[in-house]
């Protein structure tokens, strides 16, 4: 049996993605709980915005990560041209450190082939570990000055590091991503 550095069993099987649908109360509650537990308020849509986006946004997808019949995390993202933009990805906090994130990212990379995501600019131990995790999954850093629009009026836009898989973005691809982020992903009615 494989174990991590803390002696906990590692999950070595596959992760499945179960689509989140508008009106599925049990899965929506789980998604919203993990979402709220995993992201600071300034990186969260309102509950109304999350509900509306799930119901109305054609290019948005949300999934519950599942392992052997147990919900283990969430993924929400957007189709942007040939790329898939991961807006929110989180493993249930009670299950972190067991290899779920690694399995999920490997599944996502195989499913979408070209992926974009943002992380905090590395400044502390946690943010450097996050960068190392994604680089270990094949993601590359893009040397781009990137500012993410704010989700809520009370917060200012914030700088993030753009990562992509399996290669760096071209200038044109970044411009397309940045335009879609401002004009579609961050549309006020979805916040």
PDB file of N, CA and C in Angstrom, residues 76-176:
ATOM      1  N   UNK A  76     -14.433  23.543 -11.373  1.00  0.00           N
ATOM      2  CA  UNK A  76     -15.285  24.412 -12.183  1.00  0.00           C
ATOM      3  C   UNK A  76     -14.418  25.125 -13.195  1.00  0.00           C
ATOM      4  N   UNK A  77     -14.868  25.191 -14.446  1.00  0.00           N
ATOM      5  CA  UNK A  77     -14.055  25.846 -15.460  1.00  0.00           C
ATOM      6  C   UNK A  77     -14.820  26.160 -16.728  1.00  0.00           C
ATOM      7  N   UNK A  78     -14.089  26.699 -17.665  1.00  0.00           N
ATOM      8  CA  UNK A  78     -14.660  27.256 -18.898  1.00  0.00           C
ATOM      9  C   UNK A  78     -13.915  26.763 -20.132  1.00  0.00           C
ATOM     10  N   UNK A  79     -14.662  26.542 -21.195  1.00  0.00           N
ATOM     11  CA  UNK A  79     -14.063  26.271 -22.503  1.00  0.00           C
ATOM     12  C   UNK A  79     -13.778  27.628 -23.144  1.00  0.00           C
ATOM     13  N   UNK A  80     -12.507  27.863 -23.456  1.00  0.00           N
ATOM     14  CA  UNK A  80     -12.086  29.109 -24.104  1.00  0.00           C
ATOM     15  C   UNK A  80     -11.265  28.712 -25.315  1.00  0.00           C
ATOM     16  N   UNK A  81     -11.907  28.727 -26.473  1.00  0.00           N
ATOM     17  CA  UNK A  81     -11.230  28.306 -27.694  1.00  0.00           C
ATOM     18  C   UNK A  81     -10.779  26.863 -27.558  1.00  0.00           C
ATOM     19  N   UNK A  82      -9.513  26.617 -27.848  1.00  0.00           N
ATOM     20  CA  UNK A  82      -8.944  25.269 -27.764  1.00  0.00           C
ATOM     21  C   UNK A  82      -8.519  24.910 -26.339  1.00  0.00           C
ATOM     22  N   UNK A  83      -8.661  25.847 -25.423  1.00  0.00           N
ATOM     23  CA  UNK A  83      -8.172  25.674 -24.057  1.00  0.00           C
ATOM     24  C   UNK A  83      -9.330  25.465 -23.079  1.00  0.00           C
ATOM     25  N   UNK A  84      -9.014  24.829 -21.950  1.00  0.00           N
ATOM     26  CA  UNK A  84      -9.966  24.745 -20.842  1.00  0.00           C
ATOM     27  C   UNK A  84      -9.364  25.537 -19.681  1.00  0.00           C
ATOM     28  N   UNK A  85     -10.118  26.497 -19.172  1.00  0.00           N
ATOM     29  CA  UNK A  85      -9.665  27.346 -18.073  1.00  0.00           C
ATOM     30  C   UNK A  85     -10.239  26.820 -16.762  1.00  0.00           C
ATOM     31  N   UNK A  86      -9.362  26.397 -15.870  1.00  0.00           N
ATOM     32  CA  UNK A  86      -9.800  25.951 -14.544  1.00  0.00           C
ATOM     33  C   UNK A  86      -9.945  27.189 -13.675  1.00  0.00           C
ATOM     34  N   UNK A  87     -11.173  27.494 -13.336  1.00  0.00           N
ATOM     35  CA  UNK A  87     -11.429  28.646 -12.473  1.00  0.00           C
ATOM     36  C   UNK A  87     -11.316  28.255 -10.998  1.00  0.00           C
ATOM     37  N   UNK A  88     -11.906  27.133 -10.646  1.00  0.00           N
ATOM     38  CA  UNK A  88     -11.854  26.659  -9.259  1.00  0.00           C
ATOM     39  C   UNK A  88     -11.618  25.148  -9.235  1.00  0.00           C
ATOM     40  N   UNK A  89     -10.618  24.748  -8.455  1.00  0.00           N
ATOM     41  CA  UNK A  89     -10.286  23.339  -8.276  1.00  0.00           C
ATOM     42  C   UNK A  89      -9.914  23.165  -6.812  1.00  0.00           C
ATOM     43  N   UNK A  90     -10.556  22.214  -6.150  1.00  0.00           N
ATOM     44  CA  UNK A  90     -10.243  21.987  -4.738  1.00  0.00           C
ATOM     45  C   UNK A  90     -10.550  20.553  -4.348  1.00  0.00           C
ATOM     46  N   UNK A  91      -9.691  20.020  -3.517  1.00  0.00           N
ATOM     47  CA  UNK A  91      -9.919  18.714  -2.904  1.00  0.00           C
ATOM     48  C   UNK A  91     -10.539  18.979  -1.540  1.00  0.00           C
ATOM     49  N   UNK A  92     -11.508  18.159  -1.165  1.00  0.00           N
ATOM     50  CA  UNK A  92     -12.145  18.255   0.150  1.00  0.00           C
ATOM     51  C   UNK A  92     -11.041  18.338   1.208  1.00  0.00           C
ATOM     52  N   UNK A  93     -11.130  19.330   2.089  1.00  0.00           N
ATOM     53  CA  UNK A  93     -10.027  19.574   3.041  1.00  0.00           C
ATOM     54  C   UNK A  93      -9.736  18.376   3.937  1.00  0.00           C
ATOM     55  N   UNK A  94     -10.723  17.531   4.186  1.00  0.00           N
ATOM     56  CA  UNK A  94     -10.495  16.356   5.037  1.00  0.00           C
ATOM     57  C   UNK A  94      -9.745  15.248   4.312  1.00  0.00           C
ATOM     58  N   UNK A  95      -9.551  15.389   2.996  1.00  0.00           N
ATOM     59  CA  UNK A  95      -8.923  14.335   2.202  1.00  0.00           C
ATOM     60  C   UNK A  95      -7.623  14.771   1.534  1.00  0.00           C
ATOM     61  N   UNK A  96      -7.148  15.958   1.856  1.00  0.00           N
ATOM     62  CA  UNK A  96      -5.923  16.457   1.226  1.00  0.00           C
ATOM     63  C   UNK A  96      -4.708  15.652   1.668  1.00  0.00           C
ATOM     64  N   UNK A  97      -3.707  15.579   0.770  1.00  0.00           N
ATOM     65  CA  UNK A  97      -2.469  14.867   1.062  1.00  0.00           C
ATOM     66  C   UNK A  97      -2.518  13.386   0.739  1.00  0.00           C
ATOM     67  N   UNK A  98      -3.567  12.951   0.058  1.00  0.00           N
ATOM     68  CA  UNK A  98      -3.716  11.528  -0.259  1.00  0.00           C
ATOM     69  C   UNK A  98      -3.580  11.222  -1.747  1.00  0.00           C
ATOM     70  N   UNK A  99      -3.132  12.198  -2.524  1.00  0.00           N
ATOM     71  CA  UNK A  99      -2.925  11.967  -3.950  1.00  0.00           C
ATOM     72  C   UNK A  99      -4.135  12.260  -4.816  1.00  0.00           C
ATOM     73  N   UNK A 100      -5.210  12.755  -4.232  1.00  0.00           N
ATOM     74  CA  UNK A 100      -6.419  13.035  -5.006  1.00  0.00           C
ATOM     75  C   UNK A 100      -6.168  14.147  -6.016  1.00  0.00           C
ATOM     76  N   UNK A 101      -5.514  15.218  -5.594  1.00  0.00           N
ATOM     77  CA  UNK A 101      -5.231  16.329  -6.502  1.00  0.00           C
ATOM     78  C   UNK A 101      -4.400  15.893  -7.686  1.00  0.00           C
ATOM     79  N   UNK A 102      -3.404  15.059  -7.438  1.00  0.00           N
ATOM     80  CA  UNK A 102      -2.554  14.538  -8.514  1.00  0.00           C
ATOM     81  C   UNK A 102      -3.381  13.723  -9.503  1.00  0.00           C
ATOM     82  N   UNK A 103      -4.209  12.829  -8.984  1.00  0.00           N
ATOM     83  CA  UNK A 103      -5.058  12.013  -9.856  1.00  0.00           C
ATOM     84  C   UNK A 103      -6.029  12.880 -10.653  1.00  0.00           C
ATOM     85  N   UNK A 104      -6.610  13.863  -9.973  1.00  0.00           N
ATOM     86  CA  UNK A 104      -7.584  14.734 -10.641  1.00  0.00           C
ATOM     87  C   UNK A 104      -6.920  15.541 -11.750  1.00  0.00           C
ATOM     88  N   UNK A 105      -5.754  16.112 -11.478  1.00  0.00           N
ATOM     89  CA  UNK A 105      -5.085  16.917 -12.499  1.00  0.00           C
ATOM     90  C   UNK A 105      -4.646  16.057 -13.680  1.00  0.00           C
ATOM     91  N   UNK A 106      -4.185  14.846 -13.420  1.00  0.00           N
ATOM     92  CA  UNK A 106      -3.814  13.959 -14.518  1.00  0.00           C
ATOM     93  C   UNK A 106      -5.035  13.629 -15.378  1.00  0.00           C
ATOM     94  N   UNK A 107      -6.184  13.437 -14.737  1.00  0.00           N
ATOM     95  CA  UNK A 107      -7.429  13.169 -15.461  1.00  0.00           C
ATOM     96  C   UNK A 107      -7.824  14.390 -16.294  1.00  0.00           C
ATOM     97  N   UNK A 108      -7.743  15.565 -15.697  1.00  0.00           N
ATOM     98  CA  UNK A 108      -8.095  16.815 -16.384  1.00  0.00           C
ATOM     99  C   UNK A 108      -7.176  17.036 -17.582  1.00  0.00           C
ATOM    100  N   UNK A 109      -5.873  16.829 -17.377  1.00  0.00           N
ATOM    101  CA  UNK A 109      -4.920  17.025 -18.474  1.00  0.00           C
ATOM    102  C   UNK A 109      -5.200  16.079 -19.642  1.00  0.00           C
ATOM    103  N   UNK A 110      -5.569  14.851 -19.345  1.00  0.00           N
ATOM    104  CA  UNK A 110      -5.891  13.884 -20.401  1.00  0.00           C
ATOM    105  C   UNK A 110      -7.192  14.250 -21.097  1.00  0.00           C
ATOM    106  N   UNK A 111      -8.145  14.754 -20.333  1.00  0.00           N
ATOM    107  CA  UNK A 111      -9.464  15.080 -20.890  1.00  0.00           C
ATOM    108  C   UNK A 111      -9.424  16.314 -21.790  1.00  0.00           C
ATOM    109  N   UNK A 112      -8.688  17.341 -21.388  1.00  0.00           N
ATOM    110  CA  UNK A 112      -8.754  18.621 -22.101  1.00  0.00           C
ATOM    111  C   UNK A 112      -7.558  18.938 -22.982  1.00  0.00           C
ATOM    112  N   UNK A 113      -6.448  18.283 -22.795  1.00  0.00           N
ATOM    113  CA  UNK A 113      -5.250  18.442 -23.621  1.00  0.00           C
ATOM    114  C   UNK A 113      -4.548  19.796 -23.461  1.00  0.00           C
ATOM    115  N   UNK A 114      -5.294  20.902 -23.412  1.00  0.00           N
ATOM    116  CA  UNK A 114      -4.710  22.233 -23.225  1.00  0.00           C
ATOM    117  C   UNK A 114      -5.476  22.935 -22.106  1.00  0.00           C
ATOM    118  N   UNK A 115      -4.762  23.283 -21.029  1.00  0.00           N
ATOM    119  CA  UNK A 115      -5.415  23.809 -19.834  1.00  0.00           C
ATOM    120  C   UNK A 115      -4.713  25.080 -19.372  1.00  0.00           C
ATOM    121  N   UNK A 116      -5.512  26.024 -18.883  1.00  0.00           N
ATOM    122  CA  UNK A 116      -5.019  27.259 -18.278  1.00  0.00           C
ATOM    123  C   UNK A 116      -5.549  27.310 -16.856  1.00  0.00           C
ATOM    124  N   UNK A 117      -4.711  27.775 -15.937  1.00  0.00           N
ATOM    125  CA  UNK A 117      -5.178  28.052 -14.583  1.00  0.00           C
ATOM    126  C   UNK A 117      -4.352  29.184 -13.998  1.00  0.00           C
ATOM    127  N   UNK A 118      -4.841  29.739 -12.893  1.00  0.00           N
ATOM    128  CA  UNK A 118      -4.142  30.821 -12.204  1.00  0.00           C
ATOM    129  C   UNK A 118      -3.875  30.388 -10.770  1.00  0.00           C
ATOM    130  N   UNK A 119      -2.733  30.829 -10.247  1.00  0.00           N
ATOM    131  CA  UNK A 119      -2.421  30.604  -8.838  1.00  0.00           C
ATOM    132  C   UNK A 119      -1.905  31.910  -8.248  1.00  0.00           C
ATOM    133  N   UNK A 120      -1.918  31.970  -6.921  1.00  0.00           N
ATOM    134  CA  UNK A 120      -1.312  33.122  -6.257  1.00  0.00           C
ATOM    135  C   UNK A 120       0.151  33.201  -6.654  1.00  0.00           C
ATOM    136  N   UNK A 121       0.660  34.417  -6.762  1.00  0.00           N
ATOM    137  CA  UNK A 121       2.077  34.590  -7.045  1.00  0.00           C
ATOM    138  C   UNK A 121       2.852  34.011  -5.863  1.00  0.00           C
ATOM    139  N   UNK A 122       3.770  33.082  -6.112  1.00  0.00           N
ATOM    140  CA  UNK A 122       4.479  32.431  -5.004  1.00  0.00           C
ATOM    141  C   UNK A 122       5.210  33.438  -4.119  1.00  0.00           C
ATOM    142  N   UNK A 123       4.851  33.392  -2.813  1.00  0.00           N
ATOM    143  CA  UNK A 123       5.468  34.291  -1.838  1.00  0.00           C
ATOM    144  C   UNK A 123       5.724  33.599  -0.511  1.00  0.00           C
ATOM    145  N   UNK A 124       5.088  32.463  -0.285  1.00  0.00           N
ATOM    146  CA  UNK A 124       5.250  31.765   0.990  1.00  0.00           C
ATOM    147  C   UNK A 124       5.333  30.265   0.723  1.00  0.00           C
ATOM    148  N   UNK A 125       5.508  29.508   1.769  1.00  0.00           N
ATOM    149  CA  UNK A 125       5.689  28.057   1.644  1.00  0.00           C
ATOM    150  C   UNK A 125       4.529  27.402   0.898  1.00  0.00           C
ATOM    151  N   UNK A 126       3.305  27.749   1.258  1.00  0.00           N
ATOM    152  CA  UNK A 126       2.124  27.136   0.636  1.00  0.00           C
ATOM    153  C   UNK A 126       2.050  27.468  -0.851  1.00  0.00           C
ATOM    154  N   UNK A 127       2.259  28.733  -1.203  1.00  0.00           N
ATOM    155  CA  UNK A 127       2.150  29.107  -2.616  1.00  0.00           C
ATOM    156  C   UNK A 127       3.290  28.506  -3.451  1.00  0.00           C
ATOM    157  N   UNK A 128       4.485  28.345  -2.862  1.00  0.00           N
ATOM    158  CA  UNK A 128       5.570  27.673  -3.587  1.00  0.00           C
ATOM    159  C   UNK A 128       5.266  26.182  -3.758  1.00  0.00           C
ATOM    160  N   UNK A 129       4.656  25.555  -2.750  1.00  0.00           N
ATOM    161  CA  UNK A 129       4.258  24.146  -2.866  1.00  0.00           C
ATOM    162  C   UNK A 129       3.198  23.981  -3.949  1.00  0.00           C
ATOM    163  N   UNK A 130       2.262  24.928  -4.019  1.00  0.00           N
ATOM    164  CA  UNK A 130       1.219  24.882  -5.044  1.00  0.00           C
ATOM    165  C   UNK A 130       1.846  24.950  -6.435  1.00  0.00           C
ATOM    166  N   UNK A 131       2.791  25.875  -6.617  1.00  0.00           N
ATOM    167  CA  UNK A 131       3.472  25.990  -7.906  1.00  0.00           C
ATOM    168  C   UNK A 131       4.203  24.692  -8.238  1.00  0.00           C
ATOM    169  N   UNK A 132       4.903  24.122  -7.271  1.00  0.00           N
ATOM    170  CA  UNK A 132       5.627  22.864  -7.493  1.00  0.00           C
ATOM    171  C   UNK A 132       4.667  21.729  -7.837  1.00  0.00           C
ATOM    172  N   UNK A 133       3.504  21.700  -7.189  1.00  0.00           N
ATOM    173  CA  UNK A 133       2.508  20.671  -7.487  1.00  0.00           C
ATOM    174  C   UNK A 133       2.108  20.741  -8.961  1.00  0.00           C
ATOM    175  N   UNK A 134       1.750  21.931  -9.431  1.00  0.00           N
ATOM    176  CA  UNK A 134       1.316  22.059 -10.828  1.00  0.00           C
ATOM    177  C   UNK A 134       2.456  21.799 -11.811  1.00  0.00           C
ATOM    178  N   UNK A 135       3.640  22.267 -11.491  1.00  0.00           N
ATOM    179  CA  UNK A 135       4.778  21.977 -12.373  1.00  0.00           C
ATOM    180  C   UNK A 135       5.028  20.476 -12.439  1.00  0.00           C
ATOM    181  N   UNK A 136       4.817  19.778 -11.329  1.00  0.00           N
ATOM    182  CA  UNK A 136       4.948  18.326 -11.299  1.00  0.00           C
ATOM    183  C   UNK A 136       3.909  17.607 -12.132  1.00  0.00           C
ATOM    184  N   UNK A 137       2.846  18.283 -12.478  1.00  0.00           N
ATOM    185  CA  UNK A 137       1.788  17.731 -13.321  1.00  0.00           C
ATOM    186  C   UNK A 137       1.972  18.190 -14.770  1.00  0.00           C
ATOM    187  N   UNK A 138       3.071  18.868 -15.077  1.00  0.00           N
ATOM    188  CA  UNK A 138       3.367  19.254 -16.455  1.00  0.00           C
ATOM    189  C   UNK A 138       3.016  20.687 -16.811  1.00  0.00           C
ATOM    190  N   UNK A 139       2.589  21.485 -15.859  1.00  0.00           N
ATOM    191  CA  UNK A 139       2.232  22.877 -16.137  1.00  0.00           C
ATOM    192  C   UNK A 139       3.479  23.738 -16.221  1.00  0.00           C
ATOM    193  N   UNK A 140       3.408  24.773 -17.047  1.00  0.00           N
ATOM    194  CA  UNK A 140       4.514  25.709 -17.204  1.00  0.00           C
ATOM    195  C   UNK A 140       4.041  27.108 -16.824  1.00  0.00           C
ATOM    196  N   UNK A 141       4.966  27.889 -16.289  1.00  0.00           N
ATOM    197  CA  UNK A 141       4.683  29.280 -15.933  1.00  0.00           C
ATOM    198  C   UNK A 141       4.739  30.137 -17.181  1.00  0.00           C
ATOM    199  N   UNK A 142       3.840  31.089 -17.249  1.00  0.00           N
ATOM    200  CA  UNK A 142       3.840  32.047 -18.341  1.00  0.00           C
ATOM    201  C   UNK A 142       4.319  33.381 -17.780  1.00  0.00           C
ATOM    202  N   UNK A 143       5.315  33.972 -18.416  1.00  0.00           N
ATOM    203  CA  UNK A 143       5.856  35.251 -17.956  1.00  0.00           C
ATOM    204  C   UNK A 143       4.963  36.382 -18.456  1.00  0.00           C
ATOM    205  N   UNK A 144       3.838  36.514 -17.779  1.00  0.00           N
ATOM    206  CA  UNK A 144       2.818  37.482 -18.168  1.00  0.00           C
ATOM    207  C   UNK A 144       2.412  38.245 -16.912  1.00  0.00           C
ATOM    208  N   UNK A 145       2.249  39.548 -17.035  1.00  0.00           N
ATOM    209  CA  UNK A 145       1.666  40.321 -15.943  1.00  0.00           C
ATOM    210  C   UNK A 145       0.159  40.149 -16.067  1.00  0.00           C
ATOM    211  N   UNK A 146      -0.440  39.497 -15.063  1.00  0.00           N
ATOM    212  CA  UNK A 146      -1.860  39.134 -15.148  1.00  0.00           C
ATOM    213  C   UNK A 146      -2.590  39.604 -13.899  1.00  0.00           C
ATOM    214  N   UNK A 147      -3.652  40.335 -14.104  1.00  0.00           N
ATOM    215  CA  UNK A 147      -4.481  40.810 -12.995  1.00  0.00           C
ATOM    216  C   UNK A 147      -5.885  40.257 -13.193  1.00  0.00           C
ATOM    217  N   UNK A 148      -6.349  39.502 -12.192  1.00  0.00           N
ATOM    218  CA  UNK A 148      -7.683  38.911 -12.242  1.00  0.00           C
ATOM    219  C   UNK A 148      -8.703  39.930 -11.746  1.00  0.00           C
ATOM    220  N   UNK A 149      -9.786  40.145 -12.501  1.00  0.00           N
ATOM    221  CA  UNK A 149     -10.823  41.065 -12.032  1.00  0.00           C
ATOM    222  C   UNK A 149     -11.410  40.589 -10.702  1.00  0.00           C
ATOM    223  N   UNK A 150     -11.969  41.509  -9.945  1.00  0.00           N
ATOM    224  CA  UNK A 150     -12.525  41.125  -8.643  1.00  0.00           C
ATOM    225  C   UNK A 150     -13.896  40.476  -8.808  1.00  0.00           C
ATOM    226  N   UNK A 151     -14.191  39.527  -7.918  1.00  0.00           N
ATOM    227  CA  UNK A 151     -15.484  38.863  -7.900  1.00  0.00           C
ATOM    228  C   UNK A 151     -16.533  39.700  -7.187  1.00  0.00           C
ATOM    229  N   UNK A 152     -16.079  40.553  -6.272  1.00  0.00           N
ATOM    230  CA  UNK A 152     -17.012  41.339  -5.463  1.00  0.00           C
ATOM    231  C   UNK A 152     -16.519  42.775  -5.379  1.00  0.00           C
ATOM    232  N   UNK A 153     -17.458  43.708  -5.323  1.00  0.00           N
ATOM    233  CA  UNK A 153     -17.148  45.130  -5.312  1.00  0.00           C
ATOM    234  C   UNK A 153     -16.233  45.504  -4.142  1.00  0.00           C
ATOM    235  N   UNK A 154     -16.356  44.818  -3.038  1.00  0.00           N
ATOM    236  CA  UNK A 154     -15.568  45.139  -1.839  1.00  0.00           C
ATOM    237  C   UNK A 154     -14.068  44.857  -2.016  1.00  0.00           C
ATOM    238  N   UNK A 155     -13.698  44.134  -3.062  1.00  0.00           N
ATOM    239  CA  UNK A 155     -12.301  43.750  -3.262  1.00  0.00           C
ATOM    240  C   UNK A 155     -11.745  44.340  -4.550  1.00  0.00           C
ATOM    241  N   UNK A 156     -10.448  44.536  -4.549  1.00  0.00           N
ATOM    242  CA  UNK A 156      -9.757  45.038  -5.736  1.00  0.00           C
ATOM    243  C   UNK A 156      -9.306  43.855  -6.593  1.00  0.00           C
ATOM    244  N   UNK A 157      -9.098  44.086  -7.889  1.00  0.00           N
ATOM    245  CA  UNK A 157      -8.494  43.041  -8.719  1.00  0.00           C
ATOM    246  C   UNK A 157      -7.142  42.641  -8.117  1.00  0.00           C
ATOM    247  N   UNK A 158      -6.725  41.391  -8.361  1.00  0.00           N
ATOM    248  CA  UNK A 158      -5.494  40.903  -7.746  1.00  0.00           C
ATOM    249  C   UNK A 158      -4.606  40.195  -8.779  1.00  0.00           C
ATOM    250  N   UNK A 159      -3.304  40.335  -8.572  1.00  0.00           N
ATOM    251  CA  UNK A 159      -2.331  39.726  -9.475  1.00  0.00           C
ATOM    252  C   UNK A 159      -2.249  38.231  -9.223  1.00  0.00           C
ATOM    253  N   UNK A 160      -2.196  37.473 -10.295  1.00  0.00           N
ATOM    254  CA  UNK A 160      -2.050  36.023 -10.228  1.00  0.00           C
ATOM    255  C   UNK A 160      -1.030  35.571 -11.262  1.00  0.00           C
ATOM    256  N   UNK A 161      -0.500  34.393 -11.072  1.00  0.00           N
ATOM    257  CA  UNK A 161       0.428  33.772 -12.014  1.00  0.00           C
ATOM    258  C   UNK A 161      -0.376  32.850 -12.924  1.00  0.00           C
ATOM    259  N   UNK A 162      -0.165  32.944 -14.212  1.00  0.00           N
ATOM    260  CA  UNK A 162      -0.862  32.107 -15.189  1.00  0.00           C
ATOM    261  C   UNK A 162       0.010  30.898 -15.508  1.00  0.00           C
ATOM    262  N   UNK A 163      -0.580  29.706 -15.327  1.00  0.00           N
ATOM    263  CA  UNK A 163       0.075  28.453 -15.686  1.00  0.00           C
ATOM    264  C   UNK A 163      -0.706  27.823 -16.828  1.00  0.00           C
ATOM    265  N   UNK A 164      -0.031  27.038 -17.628  1.00  0.00           N
ATOM    266  CA  UNK A 164      -0.715  26.347 -18.723  1.00  0.00           C
ATOM    267  C   UNK A 164      -0.097  24.976 -18.936  1.00  0.00           C
ATOM    268  N   UNK A 165      -0.905  24.121 -19.527  1.00  0.00           N
ATOM    269  CA  UNK A 165      -0.500  22.748 -19.825  1.00  0.00           C
ATOM    270  C   UNK A 165      -0.880  22.466 -21.264  1.00  0.00           C
ATOM    271  N   UNK A 166      -0.072  21.879 -22.064  1.00  0.00           N
ATOM    272  CA  UNK A 166       1.250  21.326 -21.799  1.00  0.00           C
ATOM    273  C   UNK A 166       2.385  22.284 -22.166  1.00  0.00           C
ATOM    274  N   UNK A 167       2.018  23.502 -22.594  1.00  0.00           N
ATOM    275  CA  UNK A 167       3.037  24.447 -23.068  1.00  0.00           C
ATOM    276  C   UNK A 167       2.625  25.857 -22.683  1.00  0.00           C
ATOM    277  N   UNK A 168       3.530  26.773 -22.907  1.00  0.00           N
ATOM    278  CA  UNK A 168       3.240  28.187 -22.663  1.00  0.00           C
ATOM    279  C   UNK A 168       2.201  28.688 -23.660  1.00  0.00           C
ATOM    280  N   UNK A 169       1.486  29.705 -23.240  1.00  0.00           N
ATOM    281  CA  UNK A 169       0.526  30.362 -24.122  1.00  0.00           C
ATOM    282  C   UNK A 169       1.264  31.288 -25.087  1.00  0.00           C
ATOM    283  N   UNK A 170       0.771  31.381 -26.305  1.00  0.00           N
ATOM    284  CA  UNK A 170       1.272  32.412 -27.208  1.00  0.00           C
ATOM    285  C   UNK A 170       0.652  33.740 -26.770  1.00  0.00           C
ATOM    286  N   UNK A 171       1.168  34.832 -27.271  1.00  0.00           N
ATOM    287  CA  UNK A 171       0.606  36.149 -26.944  1.00  0.00           C
ATOM    288  C   UNK A 171      -0.856  36.219 -27.380  1.00  0.00           C
ATOM    289  N   UNK A 172      -1.164  35.673 -28.545  1.00  0.00           N
ATOM    290  CA  UNK A 172      -2.537  35.694 -29.050  1.00  0.00           C
ATOM    291  C   UNK A 172      -3.451  34.835 -28.174  1.00  0.00           C
ATOM    292  N   UNK A 173      -2.975  33.675 -27.727  1.00  0.00           N
ATOM    293  CA  UNK A 173      -3.783  32.821 -26.848  1.00  0.00           C
ATOM    294  C   UNK A 173      -4.044  33.503 -25.508  1.00  0.00           C
ATOM    295  N   UNK A 174      -3.019  34.167 -24.966  1.00  0.00           N
ATOM    296  CA  UNK A 174      -3.244  34.885 -23.711  1.00  0.00           C
ATOM    297  C   UNK A 174      -4.259  36.005 -23.913  1.00  0.00           C
ATOM    298  N   UNK A 175      -4.131  36.752 -25.009  1.00  0.00           N
ATOM    299  CA  UNK A 175      -5.089  37.839 -25.266  1.00  0.00           C
ATOM    300  C   UNK A 175      -6.514  37.303 -25.360  1.00  0.00           C
ATOM    301  N   UNK A 176      -6.696  36.159 -26.002  1.00  0.00           N
ATOM    302  CA  UNK A 176      -8.018  35.532 -26.090  1.00  0.00           C
ATOM    303  C   UNK A 176      -8.511  35.135 -24.707  1.00  0.00           C
TER     304      UNK A 176
END
